[in-house]
Amino acid sequence: MESIEDYILRITKLANRNKELNDQLQGLVGRYEIIQKQNEKYLNLLSEYSYEEIEERLKIPSKKRVKRFRMVSVLHATIKGFDRINGNAHSQKLIDALDELYLQFDDIAKKYGVLKVKTIGDTFLFAGGVLEENRTNPIDVVNTALEMQAAADACLINGDTEPFWKVSIGIHTGPVLGEPTGKKSSPYTLTGESVNIASRMGMACKEGDINISVMTYELIKEFFSLTENGKMPAKYKGFLDMFKVKGILPDLSEDSEGRVPNRRFNTKYSLIQFMDIQEDLLDILEQKLPENLYYHNIKHTIDVITEVELIGWAEGLNEEEILLLKLAALFHDSGHTIGYQEHEMHGAKIARDILSNYHYPEDQIETVCRLILSTKFPPEPKDILEQVICDSDLDYLGRSDFIPVSNTLFQELKERNMIGTIDEWNQMQLNFIRKHQYHTETARNLREVNKQSQIERLESLLQLSEKA
């Protein structure tokens, strides 16, 4: 049985505990009153702003989105010579020359649209295909490397015959991840296996050489003189073949050292670049062409591009002539984004503006514009190039799908009040086909035979219409 002393002690403890709880409660009440006053103060301040302003200010900044680049050529360059500068009598001149070399590297990279990603001491990281995603970046980066090498070789001090500063370069092409930096000068930080391989290519490179991976080799081998340069172990890939870049192939170079591309080099380069131009322009056409262009649409443009290449090669044209025909075919109906009438003139203007941005020589731009204008109806070609594009533009006259294609053109003209009935249209087509002749031997062999069957089909349609 609990004694009186124990009972008093237990009651005393409970009383003290109640007092502690009451003190805590009073403290919480006091803090609550302070918080309430602060809250009223803040609400009064917030009342000065609208709900929309408050919501905008409360938005959480989105995380930087990492961009995946499918094909980038990464250039890893290292300046060699720092270990020899101590005690050199012309050390200050050498440092001044090095500063000038750094500036030249930047200018060369800008010339080829190559981005300088970062600089760490004597090491530089450049990348092609980042500022503008394209198919030509492996060629651009190798040209950049050759010019950097030439700039280093020309950096002579006090009549030296051998350059003091040498540059070793490694190049690899592959996918990379780019994290935006918010800086205009270096908009991305690049990461990924491709960056690591390029760095290892550079570290495995002899002083003054350009060392490339097998991936880059496959994309540039038709342009540059290359020799095998051993193998490099790569994680999960086994051994990667390496190649040394000696210069531009002799038949593609203006100079004996293989550093200046000639016109044939530029033509081969432009044939690859054409795919980028085509992709961009077709996107524009898809967005801007009127929906009621049932004939002069993207499909027709692609058909003409395909046909000029087929007929052009068959007629024995050279690479430059094929390039100019493909460009003209690509742009020949782009003027429809501006207007239906005089669309050839508008297309020539669009071609001139875009090709000028790609630094095409003026004589090639003039030829492309002339070819576009030659497609104006009725066609009157004056040379083999004009004959090829005119035959390609009217290729449908001798195809098995002539009737459905012809009907799309009728529908297009009908909605613009440029034609009467379907019978009138079929009669016009019949009269035109009877007089029309393809100009190139290739088109005549491919399509002339089928034209007779088209004449018979049109005559049959008109006879059925008369009976009805």
CSV table of C-alpha atoms in Angstrom, one decimal:
chain,number,residue,atom,x,y,z
A,1,MET,CA,0.0,0.0,0.0
A,2,GLU,CA,1.3,3.5,-1.0
A,3,SER,CA,2.5,5.6,1.9
A,4,ILE,CA,1.4,9.1,2.5
A,5,GLU,CA,4.9,10.4,1.7
A,6,ASP,CA,4.9,8.6,-1.7
A,7,TYR,CA,1.4,9.9,-2.5
A,8,ILE,CA,2.4,13.5,-1.7
A,9,LEU,CA,5.6,13.1,-3.8
A,10,ARG,CA,3.6,11.8,-6.8
A,11,ILE,CA,1.1,14.6,-6.6
A,12,THR,CA,3.9,17.2,-6.4
A,13,LYS,CA,5.5,15.8,-9.5
A,14,LEU,CA,2.2,15.9,-11.4
A,15,ALA,CA,1.6,19.5,-10.3
A,16,ASN,CA,5.1,20.5,-11.5
A,17,ARG,CA,4.5,18.7,-14.9
A,18,ASN,CA,1.2,20.6,-15.3
A,19,LYS,CA,3.0,23.9,-14.6
A,20,GLU,CA,5.6,23.1,-17.2
A,21,LEU,CA,3.0,22.3,-19.8
A,22,ASN,CA,1.0,25.4,-18.9
A,23,ASP,CA,4.2,27.5,-19.3
A,24,GLN,CA,4.9,25.9,-22.7
A,25,LEU,CA,1.3,26.6,-23.8
A,26,GLN,CA,1.6,30.2,-22.8
A,27,GLY,CA,4.9,30.4,-24.8
A,28,LEU,CA,3.2,28.9,-27.9
A,29,VAL,CA,0.3,31.4,-27.5
A,30,GLY,CA,2.8,34.2,-27.4
A,31,ARG,CA,4.7,33.0,-30.4
A,32,TYR,CA,1.4,32.5,-32.3
A,33,GLU,CA,0.4,36.1,-31.6
A,34,ILE,CA,3.8,37.3,-32.9
A,35,ILE,CA,3.3,35.2,-36.0
A,36,GLN,CA,-0.2,36.5,-36.6
A,37,LYS,CA,1.0,40.1,-36.4
A,38,GLN,CA,3.9,39.3,-38.9
A,39,ASN,CA,1.4,37.5,-41.2
A,40,GLU,CA,-0.9,40.5,-41.2
A,41,LYS,CA,2.1,42.7,-42.1
A,42,TYR,CA,3.0,40.4,-45.0
A,43,LEU,CA,-0.6,40.2,-46.2
A,44,ASN,CA,-0.7,44.0,-46.3
A,45,LEU,CA,2.4,44.1,-48.4
A,46,LEU,CA,1.1,41.4,-50.8
A,47,SER,CA,-2.1,43.3,-51.3
A,48,GLU,CA,-0.1,45.8,-53.3
A,49,TYR,CA,0.4,43.1,-56.0
A,50,SER,CA,-2.1,41.3,-58.3
A,51,TYR,CA,-2.6,37.6,-58.1
A,52,GLU,CA,-0.9,37.2,-61.5
A,53,GLU,CA,2.2,39.1,-60.4
A,54,ILE,CA,2.5,36.9,-57.3
A,55,GLU,CA,2.1,33.7,-59.3
A,56,GLU,CA,4.8,34.8,-61.8
A,57,ARG,CA,7.2,35.7,-59.0
A,58,LEU,CA,6.6,32.3,-57.3
A,59,LYS,CA,7.5,30.3,-60.4
A,60,ILE,CA,10.4,27.9,-59.8
A,61,PRO,CA,13.2,28.3,-62.4
A,62,SER,CA,13.3,25.3,-64.6
A,63,LYS,CA,16.4,23.2,-64.6
A,64,LYS,CA,18.8,23.6,-67.5
A,65,ARG,CA,17.8,21.2,-70.2
A,66,VAL,CA,20.6,19.0,-71.5
A,67,LYS,CA,20.7,18.8,-75.3
A,68,ARG,CA,21.7,15.7,-77.1
A,69,PHE,CA,23.7,16.3,-80.3
A,70,ARG,CA,23.6,13.3,-82.7
A,71,MET,CA,26.8,14.0,-84.5
A,72,VAL,CA,29.5,16.3,-83.3
A,73,SER,CA,33.2,16.3,-84.2
A,74,VAL,CA,35.3,17.1,-81.1
A,75,LEU,CA,38.8,18.5,-81.6
A,76,HIS,CA,41.3,18.2,-78.7
A,77,ALA,CA,44.4,20.4,-79.2
A,78,THR,CA,47.5,20.6,-77.1
A,79,ILE,CA,50.3,23.2,-77.5
A,80,LYS,CA,53.7,21.7,-77.1
A,81,GLY,CA,56.8,23.6,-76.1
A,82,PHE,CA,56.3,24.8,-72.6
A,83,ASP,CA,59.0,22.4,-71.3
A,84,ARG,CA,61.6,24.1,-73.5
A,85,ILE,CA,60.9,27.7,-72.7
A,86,ASN,CA,62.8,28.0,-69.4
A,87,GLY,CA,66.2,29.7,-70.1
A,88,ASN,CA,65.3,30.5,-73.7
A,89,ALA,CA,66.9,33.8,-74.7
A,90,HIS,CA,63.7,34.9,-76.5
A,91,SER,CA,61.2,33.7,-74.0
A,92,GLN,CA,59.1,36.9,-74.0
A,93,LYS,CA,58.9,36.9,-77.8
A,94,LEU,CA,57.8,33.3,-77.7
A,95,ILE,CA,55.0,34.1,-75.2
A,96,ASP,CA,53.9,37.0,-77.4
A,97,ALA,CA,53.9,34.7,-80.5
A,98,LEU,CA,51.9,32.1,-78.5
A,99,ASP,CA,49.3,34.7,-77.6
A,100,GLU,CA,49.0,35.6,-81.3
A,101,LEU,CA,48.7,31.9,-82.1
A,102,TYR,CA,45.8,31.5,-79.7
A,103,LEU,CA,44.0,34.4,-81.5
A,104,GLN,CA,44.6,32.7,-84.8
A,105,PHE,CA,43.1,29.5,-83.6
A,106,ASP,CA,39.9,31.4,-82.6
A,107,ASP,CA,39.7,33.0,-86.0
A,108,ILE,CA,40.2,29.7,-87.8
A,109,ALA,CA,37.5,28.0,-85.7
A,110,LYS,CA,35.0,30.9,-86.5
A,111,LYS,CA,35.8,30.6,-90.2
A,112,TYR,CA,34.6,27.0,-90.2
A,113,GLY,CA,31.7,27.4,-87.7
A,114,VAL,CA,33.5,25.5,-85.0
A,115,LEU,CA,32.9,26.3,-81.3
A,116,LYS,CA,35.6,26.7,-78.8
A,117,VAL,CA,34.2,24.8,-75.8
A,118,LYS,CA,37.0,25.4,-73.2
A,119,THR,CA,40.6,26.1,-72.6
A,120,ILE,CA,42.6,24.5,-69.8
A,121,GLY,CA,46.2,25.7,-69.7
A,122,ASP,CA,47.9,24.5,-72.9
A,123,THR,CA,44.9,22.4,-74.0
A,124,PHE,CA,41.9,23.5,-76.1
A,125,LEU,CA,38.6,21.8,-76.8
A,126,PHE,CA,36.7,22.7,-80.0
A,127,ALA,CA,33.6,21.2,-81.5
A,128,GLY,CA,31.9,21.2,-84.9
A,129,GLY,CA,28.2,20.6,-85.3
A,130,VAL,CA,27.2,22.4,-82.1
A,131,LEU,CA,26.6,26.0,-83.2
A,132,GLU,CA,24.7,24.5,-86.2
A,133,GLU,CA,23.9,20.9,-86.5
A,134,ASN,CA,25.1,19.7,-89.9
A,135,ARG,CA,26.5,16.7,-91.8
A,136,THR,CA,29.7,18.5,-92.8
A,137,ASN,CA,31.2,19.1,-89.4
A,138,PRO,CA,33.8,16.2,-89.6
A,139,ILE,CA,35.2,17.9,-92.8
A,140,ASP,CA,35.0,21.4,-91.1
A,141,VAL,CA,36.9,20.2,-88.1
A,142,VAL,CA,39.6,18.5,-90.0
A,143,ASN,CA,40.0,21.7,-92.1
A,144,THR,CA,40.2,23.6,-88.9
A,145,ALA,CA,42.9,21.3,-87.6
A,146,LEU,CA,45.0,21.6,-90.8
A,147,GLU,CA,44.8,25.4,-90.6
A,148,MET,CA,45.8,25.4,-86.9
A,149,GLN,CA,48.7,23.1,-87.8
A,150,ALA,CA,49.7,25.5,-90.6
A,151,ALA,CA,49.5,28.5,-88.3
A,152,ALA,CA,51.7,26.8,-85.7
A,153,ASP,CA,54.2,25.8,-88.4
A,154,ALA,CA,54.4,29.5,-89.6
A,155,CYS,CA,55.0,30.8,-86.1
A,156,LEU,CA,58.8,31.3,-86.4
A,157,ILE,CA,60.9,33.5,-84.1
A,158,ASN,CA,64.1,35.4,-85.2
A,159,GLY,CA,64.5,33.5,-88.4
A,160,ASP,CA,64.2,30.0,-87.0
A,161,THR,CA,63.7,27.3,-89.6
A,162,GLU,CA,61.7,25.1,-87.1
A,163,PRO,CA,58.7,26.3,-85.2
A,164,PHE,CA,59.1,26.5,-81.5
A,165,TRP,CA,55.4,25.9,-80.7
A,166,LYS,CA,53.8,22.8,-82.1
A,167,VAL,CA,50.2,21.6,-81.8
A,168,SER,CA,49.1,18.0,-81.4
A,169,ILE,CA,45.4,17.4,-82.3
A,170,GLY,CA,43.0,14.5,-81.8
A,171,ILE,CA,39.6,14.3,-83.4
A,172,HIS,CA,36.6,12.1,-82.9
A,173,THR,CA,33.1,12.2,-84.3
A,174,GLY,CA,30.0,10.9,-82.3
A,175,PRO,CA,27.1,11.9,-80.1
A,176,VAL,CA,27.6,14.3,-77.2
A,177,LEU,CA,25.5,15.9,-74.4
A,178,GLY,CA,25.5,19.7,-74.2
A,179,GLU,CA,24.5,21.5,-71.0
A,180,PRO,CA,23.7,25.2,-71.6
A,181,THR,CA,26.0,27.6,-69.8
A,182,GLY,CA,24.1,30.8,-70.4
A,183,LYS,CA,27.3,32.3,-71.9
A,184,LYS,CA,27.3,33.6,-75.5
A,185,SER,CA,30.9,32.8,-76.1
A,186,SER,CA,30.7,29.2,-74.9
A,187,PRO,CA,27.0,28.3,-74.8
A,188,TYR,CA,27.5,24.6,-74.0
A,189,THR,CA,29.5,22.4,-71.7
A,190,LEU,CA,30.1,19.1,-73.6
A,191,THR,CA,30.2,15.7,-72.0
A,192,GLY,CA,30.1,12.1,-73.1
A,193,GLU,CA,32.2,9.3,-74.5
A,194,SER,CA,33.0,11.2,-77.7
A,195,VAL,CA,34.7,14.0,-75.7
A,196,ASN,CA,36.8,11.4,-73.9
A,197,ILE,CA,37.8,9.6,-77.1
A,198,ALA,CA,38.8,12.9,-78.7
A,199,SER,CA,41.0,13.7,-75.7
A,200,ARG,CA,42.6,10.3,-75.8
A,201,MET,CA,43.2,10.7,-79.5
A,202,GLY,CA,45.0,14.0,-78.8
A,203,MET,CA,47.1,12.4,-76.0
A,204,ALA,CA,48.1,9.5,-78.2
A,205,CYS,CA,49.2,11.9,-80.9
A,206,LYS,CA,52.8,12.7,-81.8
A,207,GLU,CA,53.9,16.3,-81.5
A,208,GLY,CA,52.7,18.3,-84.5
A,209,ASP,CA,50.4,15.5,-85.9
A,210,ILE,CA,46.6,15.3,-86.4
A,211,ASN,CA,45.2,12.0,-85.1
A,212,ILE,CA,41.6,11.0,-85.9
A,213,SER,CA,39.4,8.1,-84.9
A,214,VAL,CA,38.0,5.5,-87.3
A,215,MET,CA,34.5,7.1,-86.9
A,216,THR,CA,35.9,10.4,-88.3
A,217,TYR,CA,38.0,8.6,-90.9
A,218,GLU,CA,34.9,7.0,-92.5
A,219,LEU,CA,33.2,10.5,-92.9
A,220,ILE,CA,36.2,12.3,-94.4
A,221,LYS,CA,38.2,9.7,-96.3
A,222,GLU,CA,37.0,10.9,-99.7
A,223,PHE,CA,38.5,14.4,-99.0
A,224,PHE,CA,41.8,13.9,-97.2
A,225,SER,CA,45.0,11.9,-97.5
A,226,LEU,CA,45.2,9.6,-94.5
A,227,THR,CA,47.5,6.9,-93.1
A,228,GLU,CA,47.0,4.2,-90.5
A,229,ASN,CA,48.3,5.3,-87.1
A,230,GLY,CA,47.9,2.3,-84.8
A,231,LYS,CA,45.1,1.3,-82.4
A,232,MET,CA,43.8,2.7,-79.1
A,233,PRO,CA,42.0,0.6,-76.5
A,234,ALA,CA,38.5,1.9,-75.7
A,235,LYS,CA,36.1,0.8,-73.0
A,236,TYR,CA,33.4,-1.6,-74.2
A,237,LYS,CA,34.6,-1.0,-77.8
A,238,GLY,CA,37.8,-3.1,-77.9
A,239,PHE,CA,40.5,-1.4,-80.0
A,240,LEU,CA,39.8,1.7,-82.1
A,241,ASP,CA,41.8,2.3,-85.3
A,242,MET,CA,43.5,5.6,-85.5
A,243,PHE,CA,44.6,7.5,-88.6
A,244,LYS,CA,47.0,10.4,-89.3
A,245,VAL,CA,45.8,13.3,-91.4
A,246,LYS,CA,48.4,14.3,-93.9
A,247,GLY,CA,46.4,16.9,-95.8
A,248,ILE,CA,43.8,17.3,-98.5
A,249,LEU,CA,43.9,14.8,-101.4
A,250,PRO,CA,46.1,16.1,-104.2
A,251,ASP,CA,43.3,16.2,-106.8
A,252,LEU,CA,41.2,18.2,-104.4
A,253,SER,CA,43.8,20.7,-103.3
A,254,GLU,CA,45.1,24.0,-104.7
A,255,ASP,CA,48.6,23.7,-103.2
A,256,SER,CA,51.2,21.0,-103.0
A,257,GLU,CA,51.0,20.8,-99.1
A,258,GLY,CA,47.3,19.8,-99.3
A,259,ARG,CA,46.0,22.6,-97.1
A,260,VAL,CA,43.9,24.7,-99.5
A,261,PRO,CA,40.8,23.1,-101.0
A,262,ASN,CA,40.1,23.6,-104.7
A,263,ARG,CA,36.8,24.0,-106.5
A,264,ARG,CA,36.3,20.3,-106.9
A,265,PHE,CA,36.7,19.8,-103.1
A,266,ASN,CA,34.1,22.5,-102.5
A,267,THR,CA,31.7,20.8,-105.0
A,268,LYS,CA,32.0,17.4,-103.2
A,269,TYR,CA,31.6,19.3,-99.9
A,270,SER,CA,28.5,21.1,-101.2
A,271,LEU,CA,26.9,17.8,-102.3
A,272,ILE,CA,27.0,16.7,-98.6
A,273,GLN,CA,25.9,20.1,-97.4
A,274,PHE,CA,23.0,19.9,-99.9
A,275,MET,CA,21.2,17.5,-97.5
A,276,ASP,CA,21.3,20.1,-94.7
A,277,ILE,CA,20.0,22.8,-97.0
A,278,GLN,CA,17.3,20.5,-98.3
A,279,GLU,CA,16.2,19.5,-94.8
A,280,ASP,CA,15.9,23.2,-93.8
A,281,LEU,CA,14.1,24.3,-96.9
A,282,LEU,CA,11.6,21.4,-96.8
A,283,ASP,CA,10.8,22.4,-93.2
A,284,ILE,CA,10.1,25.9,-94.4
A,285,LEU,CA,7.9,24.7,-97.3
A,286,GLU,CA,6.0,22.5,-95.0
A,287,GLN,CA,5.2,25.4,-92.8
A,288,LYS,CA,4.6,28.1,-95.4
A,289,LEU,CA,3.2,26.5,-98.5
A,290,PRO,CA,-0.6,27.0,-98.9
A,291,GLU,CA,-2.6,24.0,-98.1
A,292,ASN,CA,-4.4,24.0,-101.5
A,293,LEU,CA,-1.2,23.4,-103.4
A,294,TYR,CA,-2.2,19.9,-104.5
A,295,TYR,CA,0.4,19.6,-107.3
A,296,HIS,CA,3.2,22.1,-106.5
A,297,ASN,CA,3.8,20.6,-103.1
A,298,ILE,CA,6.8,19.0,-101.3
A,299,LYS,CA,6.3,15.7,-103.1
A,300,HIS,CA,6.7,17.4,-106.4
A,301,THR,CA,9.8,19.1,-105.2
A,302,ILE,CA,11.4,15.8,-104.1
A,303,ASP,CA,10.3,14.2,-107.4
A,304,VAL,CA,12.1,16.8,-109.4
A,305,ILE,CA,15.3,16.6,-107.3
A,306,THR,CA,15.3,12.8,-107.8
A,307,GLU,CA,14.7,13.2,-111.5
A,308,VAL,CA,17.4,15.8,-112.2
A,309,GLU,CA,20.0,13.6,-110.6
A,310,LEU,CA,18.9,10.5,-112.5
A,311,ILE,CA,18.8,12.3,-115.9
A,312,GLY,CA,21.9,14.4,-115.1
A,313,TRP,CA,24.1,11.4,-114.4
A,314,ALA,CA,22.7,9.5,-117.4
A,315,GLU,CA,23.5,12.5,-119.6
A,316,GLY,CA,27.1,12.5,-118.5
A,317,LEU,CA,27.1,15.7,-116.4
A,318,ASN,CA,29.8,16.3,-113.8
A,319,GLU,CA,29.5,16.7,-110.1
A,320,GLU,CA,29.2,20.5,-110.1
A,321,GLU,CA,26.5,20.4,-112.8
A,322,ILE,CA,24.6,17.8,-110.8
A,323,LEU,CA,24.9,19.9,-107.6
A,324,LEU,CA,23.5,23.0,-109.4
A,325,LEU,CA,20.6,21.1,-110.9
A,326,LYS,CA,19.7,19.6,-107.5
A,327,LEU,CA,19.8,23.1,-105.9
A,328,ALA,CA,17.6,24.5,-108.7
A,329,ALA,CA,15.2,21.7,-108.3
A,330,LEU,CA,15.0,22.2,-104.6
A,331,PHE,CA,14.2,25.9,-104.9
A,332,HIS,CA,12.3,25.9,-108.2
A,333,ASP,CA,8.8,26.0,-106.5
A,334,SER,CA,9.8,27.7,-103.2
A,335,GLY,CA,8.4,30.9,-104.6
A,336,HIS,CA,4.9,29.6,-103.9
A,337,THR,CA,5.5,30.6,-100.3
A,338,ILE,CA,5.3,34.2,-101.6
A,339,GLY,CA,2.8,34.0,-104.4
A,340,TYR,CA,1.3,31.7,-107.1
A,341,GLN,CA,2.0,34.1,-109.9
A,342,GLU,CA,5.7,34.6,-110.9
A,343,HIS,CA,6.7,31.9,-108.4
A,344,GLU,CA,9.8,31.2,-110.4
A,345,MET,CA,11.1,34.7,-109.9
A,346,HIS,CA,10.3,34.5,-106.2
A,347,GLY,CA,12.1,31.1,-106.0
A,348,ALA,CA,15.2,32.5,-107.6
A,349,LYS,CA,15.3,35.3,-105.0
A,350,ILE,CA,14.9,32.8,-102.2
A,351,ALA,CA,17.7,30.7,-103.6
A,352,ARG,CA,20.0,33.7,-104.0
A,353,ASP,CA,19.5,34.8,-100.4
A,354,ILE,CA,20.0,31.3,-98.9
A,355,LEU,CA,22.9,30.2,-101.1
A,356,SER,CA,24.7,33.5,-100.3
A,357,ASN,CA,24.5,32.7,-96.6
A,358,TYR,CA,26.2,29.4,-97.4
A,359,HIS,CA,29.0,31.3,-99.3
A,360,TYR,CA,28.3,29.9,-102.7
A,361,PRO,CA,30.3,31.6,-105.4
A,362,GLU,CA,28.4,34.2,-107.5
A,363,ASP,CA,28.7,32.2,-110.8
A,364,GLN,CA,27.0,29.1,-109.2
A,365,ILE,CA,24.2,31.2,-107.7
A,366,GLU,CA,23.6,32.8,-111.1
A,367,THR,CA,23.4,29.4,-112.7
A,368,VAL,CA,20.9,28.1,-110.1
A,369,CYS,CA,18.7,31.2,-110.6
A,370,ARG,CA,18.8,30.8,-114.4
A,371,LEU,CA,17.8,27.2,-114.1
A,372,ILE,CA,14.8,28.0,-111.8
A,373,LEU,CA,13.6,30.7,-114.3
A,374,SER,CA,13.9,28.2,-117.2
A,375,THR,CA,11.1,26.1,-115.7
A,376,LYS,CA,8.6,28.8,-116.4
A,377,PHE,CA,5.8,27.6,-118.7
A,378,PRO,CA,6.1,27.0,-121.6
A,379,PRO,CA,9.6,25.6,-121.2
A,380,GLU,CA,12.2,26.8,-123.7
A,381,PRO,CA,15.6,25.3,-122.5
A,382,LYS,CA,18.7,26.8,-124.1
A,383,ASP,CA,21.4,24.3,-122.8
A,384,ILE,CA,21.7,20.8,-121.4
A,385,LEU,CA,21.2,21.9,-117.8
A,386,GLU,CA,18.0,23.7,-118.6
A,387,GLN,CA,16.9,20.7,-120.7
A,388,VAL,CA,17.5,18.4,-117.7
A,389,ILE,CA,15.5,20.5,-115.2
A,390,CYS,CA,12.6,21.1,-117.7
A,391,ASP,CA,12.3,17.4,-118.5
A,392,SER,CA,12.4,16.6,-114.8
A,393,ASP,CA,9.7,19.2,-114.0
A,394,LEU,CA,7.3,17.7,-116.6
A,395,ASP,CA,8.3,14.1,-115.9
A,396,TYR,CA,4.7,13.2,-114.9
A,397,LEU,CA,3.6,13.5,-118.5
A,398,GLY,CA,5.2,10.1,-119.3
A,399,ARG,CA,4.5,8.4,-116.0
A,400,SER,CA,1.9,5.7,-115.3
A,401,ASP,CA,0.2,7.9,-112.6
A,402,PHE,CA,-0.3,10.7,-115.1
A,403,ILE,CA,-4.1,11.0,-114.7
A,404,PRO,CA,-4.2,11.3,-110.9
A,405,VAL,CA,-1.3,13.7,-110.9
A,406,SER,CA,-2.9,15.7,-113.7
A,407,ASN,CA,-6.1,15.9,-111.6
A,408,THR,CA,-4.2,17.4,-108.7
A,409,LEU,CA,-3.0,20.2,-110.9
A,410,PHE,CA,-6.5,20.7,-112.2
A,411,GLN,CA,-7.8,21.0,-108.6
A,412,GLU,CA,-5.1,23.5,-107.8
A,413,LEU,CA,-5.9,25.7,-110.8
A,414,LYS,CA,-9.6,25.3,-110.3
A,415,GLU,CA,-9.5,26.7,-106.7
A,416,ARG,CA,-7.7,29.8,-108.2
A,417,ASN,CA,-10.2,30.3,-110.9
A,418,MET,CA,-7.5,29.6,-113.6
A,419,ILE,CA,-9.3,26.8,-115.4
A,420,GLY,CA,-12.8,25.8,-116.5
A,421,THR,CA,-14.3,22.3,-116.4
A,422,ILE,CA,-12.5,19.0,-116.1
A,423,ASP,CA,-13.2,18.3,-119.8
A,424,GLU,CA,-11.6,21.6,-120.8
A,425,TRP,CA,-8.6,20.7,-118.7
A,426,ASN,CA,-8.3,17.2,-120.2
A,427,GLN,CA,-8.5,18.7,-123.7
A,428,MET,CA,-5.8,21.2,-122.8
A,429,GLN,CA,-3.6,18.4,-121.5
A,430,LEU,CA,-4.2,16.4,-124.6
A,431,ASN,CA,-3.3,19.2,-126.9
A,432,PHE,CA,-0.1,19.9,-124.9
A,433,ILE,CA,1.1,16.3,-124.8
A,434,ARG,CA,0.6,15.9,-128.5
A,435,LYS,CA,2.9,18.8,-129.1
A,436,HIS,CA,5.3,18.2,-126.3
A,437,GLN,CA,8.7,16.5,-126.7
A,438,TYR,CA,11.3,15.8,-124.1
A,439,HIS,CA,14.6,17.5,-124.7
A,440,THR,CA,17.1,15.0,-123.3
A,441,GLU,CA,17.8,11.6,-124.8
A,442,THR,CA,17.4,10.0,-121.3
A,443,ALA,CA,13.9,11.4,-120.8
A,444,ARG,CA,12.9,10.4,-124.2
A,445,ASN,CA,14.0,6.8,-123.6
A,446,LEU,CA,12.3,6.8,-120.2
A,447,ARG,CA,9.0,8.6,-120.8
A,448,GLU,CA,8.3,9.2,-124.5
A,449,VAL,CA,6.9,5.7,-125.0
A,450,ASN,CA,4.4,6.1,-122.2
A,451,LYS,CA,3.1,9.4,-123.5
A,452,GLN,CA,1.2,7.7,-126.3
A,453,SER,CA,-0.7,5.7,-123.7
A,454,GLN,CA,-1.5,8.9,-121.8
A,455,ILE,CA,-2.9,10.4,-125.1
A,456,GLU,CA,-5.1,7.3,-125.5
A,457,ARG,CA,-6.4,7.6,-121.9
A,458,LEU,CA,-7.2,11.3,-122.3
A,459,GLU,CA,-9.0,10.6,-125.5
A,460,SER,CA,-11.0,7.8,-123.8
A,461,LEU,CA,-12.0,10.1,-120.9
A,462,LEU,CA,-13.2,12.8,-123.3
A,463,GLN,CA,-15.2,10.4,-125.4
A,464,LEU,CA,-16.9,9.0,-122.2
A,465,SER,CA,-17.7,12.6,-121.2
A,466,GLU,CA,-19.3,13.3,-124.6
A,467,LYS,CA,-21.4,10.2,-124.4
A,468,ALA,CA,-22.6,11.2,-120.9
